[in-house]
Structures are given as C-alpha cells and as structure tokens.
mmCIF file of C-alpha atoms and ligand atoms in Angstrom:
data_model
loop_
_atom_site.group_PDB
_atom_site.id
_atom_site.type_symbol
_atom_site.label_atom_id
_atom_site.label_comp_id
_atom_site.label_asym_id
_atom_site.label_seq_id
_atom_site.Cartn_x
_atom_site.Cartn_y
_atom_site.Cartn_z
ATOM 1 C CA UNK A 263 7.437 -30.246 14.744
ATOM 2 C CA UNK A 264 5.147 -28.566 12.266
ATOM 3 C CA UNK A 265 5.183 -24.804 12.392
ATOM 4 C CA UNK A 266 1.787 -23.279 13.091
ATOM 5 C CA UNK A 267 0.566 -20.668 10.685
ATOM 6 C CA UNK A 268 0.019 -17.241 12.195
ATOM 7 C CA UNK A 269 -2.483 -14.633 11.095
ATOM 8 C CA UNK A 270 -0.016 -12.595 9.033
ATOM 9 C CA UNK A 271 1.051 -15.683 7.174
ATOM 10 C CA UNK A 272 -2.563 -16.697 6.629
ATOM 11 C CA UNK A 273 -3.391 -13.272 5.181
ATOM 12 C CA UNK A 274 -0.436 -13.437 2.825
ATOM 13 C CA UNK A 275 -1.494 -16.857 1.671
ATOM 14 C CA UNK A 276 -5.019 -15.648 0.963
ATOM 15 C CA UNK A 277 -3.752 -12.573 -0.918
ATOM 16 C CA UNK A 278 -1.456 -14.691 -3.033
ATOM 17 C CA UNK A 279 -4.210 -17.140 -3.791
ATOM 18 C CA UNK A 280 -6.581 -14.520 -5.156
ATOM 19 C CA UNK A 281 -3.871 -13.015 -7.346
ATOM 20 C CA UNK A 282 -3.852 -16.183 -9.366
ATOM 21 C CA UNK A 283 -5.595 -16.262 -12.720
ATOM 22 C CA UNK A 284 -7.242 -19.540 -12.055
ATOM 23 C CA UNK A 285 -8.021 -21.830 -9.147
ATOM 24 C CA UNK A 286 -9.819 -25.020 -8.336
ATOM 25 C CA UNK A 287 -12.811 -25.220 -5.981
ATOM 26 C CA UNK A 288 -10.876 -27.600 -3.705
ATOM 27 C CA UNK A 289 -8.058 -25.103 -3.321
ATOM 28 C CA UNK A 290 -10.505 -22.316 -2.614
ATOM 29 C CA UNK A 291 -12.177 -24.417 0.072
ATOM 30 C CA UNK A 292 -8.851 -24.677 1.887
ATOM 31 C CA UNK A 293 -8.316 -20.942 1.657
ATOM 32 C CA UNK A 294 -11.800 -20.228 3.007
ATOM 33 C CA UNK A 295 -11.103 -22.577 5.900
ATOM 34 C CA UNK A 296 -7.891 -20.700 6.688
ATOM 35 C CA UNK A 297 -9.763 -17.381 6.541
ATOM 36 C CA UNK A 298 -12.410 -18.650 8.941
ATOM 37 C CA UNK A 299 -9.864 -20.079 11.343
ATOM 38 C CA UNK A 300 -8.103 -16.727 11.615
ATOM 39 C CA UNK A 301 -11.305 -14.712 11.338
ATOM 40 C CA UNK A 302 -10.016 -12.952 8.245
ATOM 41 C CA UNK A 303 -12.706 -11.195 6.244
ATOM 42 C CA UNK A 304 -12.604 -11.973 2.537
ATOM 43 C CA UNK A 305 -14.512 -8.781 1.731
ATOM 44 C CA UNK A 306 -14.303 -7.864 -1.937
ATOM 45 C CA UNK A 307 -12.622 -11.184 -2.727
ATOM 46 C CA UNK A 308 -15.990 -12.852 -2.295
ATOM 47 C CA UNK A 309 -16.944 -11.434 -5.659
ATOM 48 C CA UNK A 310 -14.219 -13.485 -7.291
ATOM 49 C CA UNK A 311 -15.831 -16.855 -6.845
ATOM 50 C CA UNK A 312 -19.238 -18.493 -7.128
ATOM 51 C CA UNK A 313 -20.976 -18.921 -3.771
ATOM 52 C CA UNK A 314 -22.415 -22.215 -4.805
ATOM 53 C CA UNK A 315 -19.781 -24.204 -6.677
ATOM 54 C CA UNK A 316 -16.703 -22.179 -5.642
ATOM 55 C CA UNK A 317 -15.421 -21.899 -9.180
ATOM 56 C CA UNK A 318 -13.794 -18.698 -10.314
ATOM 57 C CA UNK A 319 -16.561 -16.370 -11.308
ATOM 58 C CA UNK A 320 -16.520 -15.347 -14.935
ATOM 59 C CA UNK A 321 -20.030 -15.154 -16.253
ATOM 60 C CA UNK A 322 -22.766 -12.894 -17.437
ATOM 61 C CA UNK A 323 -23.148 -9.715 -15.483
ATOM 62 C CA UNK A 324 -26.358 -7.831 -14.954
ATOM 63 C CA UNK A 325 -26.787 -4.723 -12.884
ATOM 64 C CA UNK A 326 -29.861 -3.413 -11.099
ATOM 65 C CA UNK A 327 -30.208 -0.335 -8.902
ATOM 66 C CA UNK A 328 -29.149 -2.134 -5.745
ATOM 67 C CA UNK A 329 -27.430 -5.287 -6.867
ATOM 68 C CA UNK A 330 -24.987 -6.655 -9.334
ATOM 69 C CA UNK A 331 -25.715 -10.199 -10.422
ATOM 70 C CA UNK A 332 -23.074 -12.418 -11.897
ATOM 71 C CA UNK A 333 -24.287 -15.651 -13.344
ATOM 72 C CA UNK A 334 -21.817 -18.467 -12.784
ATOM 73 C CA UNK A 335 -20.546 -19.967 -16.031
ATOM 74 C CA UNK A 336 -20.012 -23.333 -14.356
ATOM 75 C CA UNK A 337 -23.244 -23.994 -12.453
ATOM 76 C CA UNK A 338 -25.568 -21.186 -13.481
ATOM 77 C CA UNK A 339 -26.031 -19.900 -9.939
ATOM 78 C CA UNK A 340 -26.764 -16.189 -9.817
ATOM 79 C CA UNK A 341 -24.373 -14.500 -7.433
ATOM 80 C CA UNK A 342 -25.886 -11.320 -6.083
ATOM 81 C CA UNK A 343 -23.558 -8.607 -4.923
ATOM 82 C CA UNK A 344 -24.914 -5.535 -3.233
ATOM 83 C CA UNK A 345 -23.653 -2.308 -4.697
ATOM 84 C CA UNK A 346 -22.432 -0.105 -1.870
HETATM 85 ZN ZN1 ZN B 425 -21.173 -21.769 -9.695
#
C-alpha cells in the first residue's frame, strides 16, 4: 500500500523544492498542489516564481513606495509584491 504523505513530510518537500537553484513549472505545479492539500502557506516563497507562467522569477526589478514589481523574464508578466 502506498504511504500517505503527512503535513510534516509535505512541508519538508516544499522547503527542499525551493532550495533548488532551478525548477520547471510542472514541478512547481505539483508542489503548489501539495501545499494547498495540506493548507501550507507558501508565504515569502511566492516571490520566487512568476504567478502567471510559474517559472522561476529572475527578471527586472522595480520598486515603488508600496510595491516591488518583478518582471518575469519568461513571459513578461509583472509580479507585484507588496512591501510590508
Ligand atoms: Zn512568467
């Protein structure tokens, strides 16, 4: 029988995933699904990928008073991040 993943294991898997230097959108999709299933908040990790195409975010950065905008190098989508 297949062992079910528990929340601790899911968290570890997510942590490990975001420590990688590179990842594919398909792999990220799986990780997001795991996070949702276990209701794990991605928090600051959300800044690491493009909201639209799910590629690793490494693009032009511009900062305003309230937001940081990172333009996705893959699809050009502007990812807005509120500055706390
Ligand atoms: Zn993108």
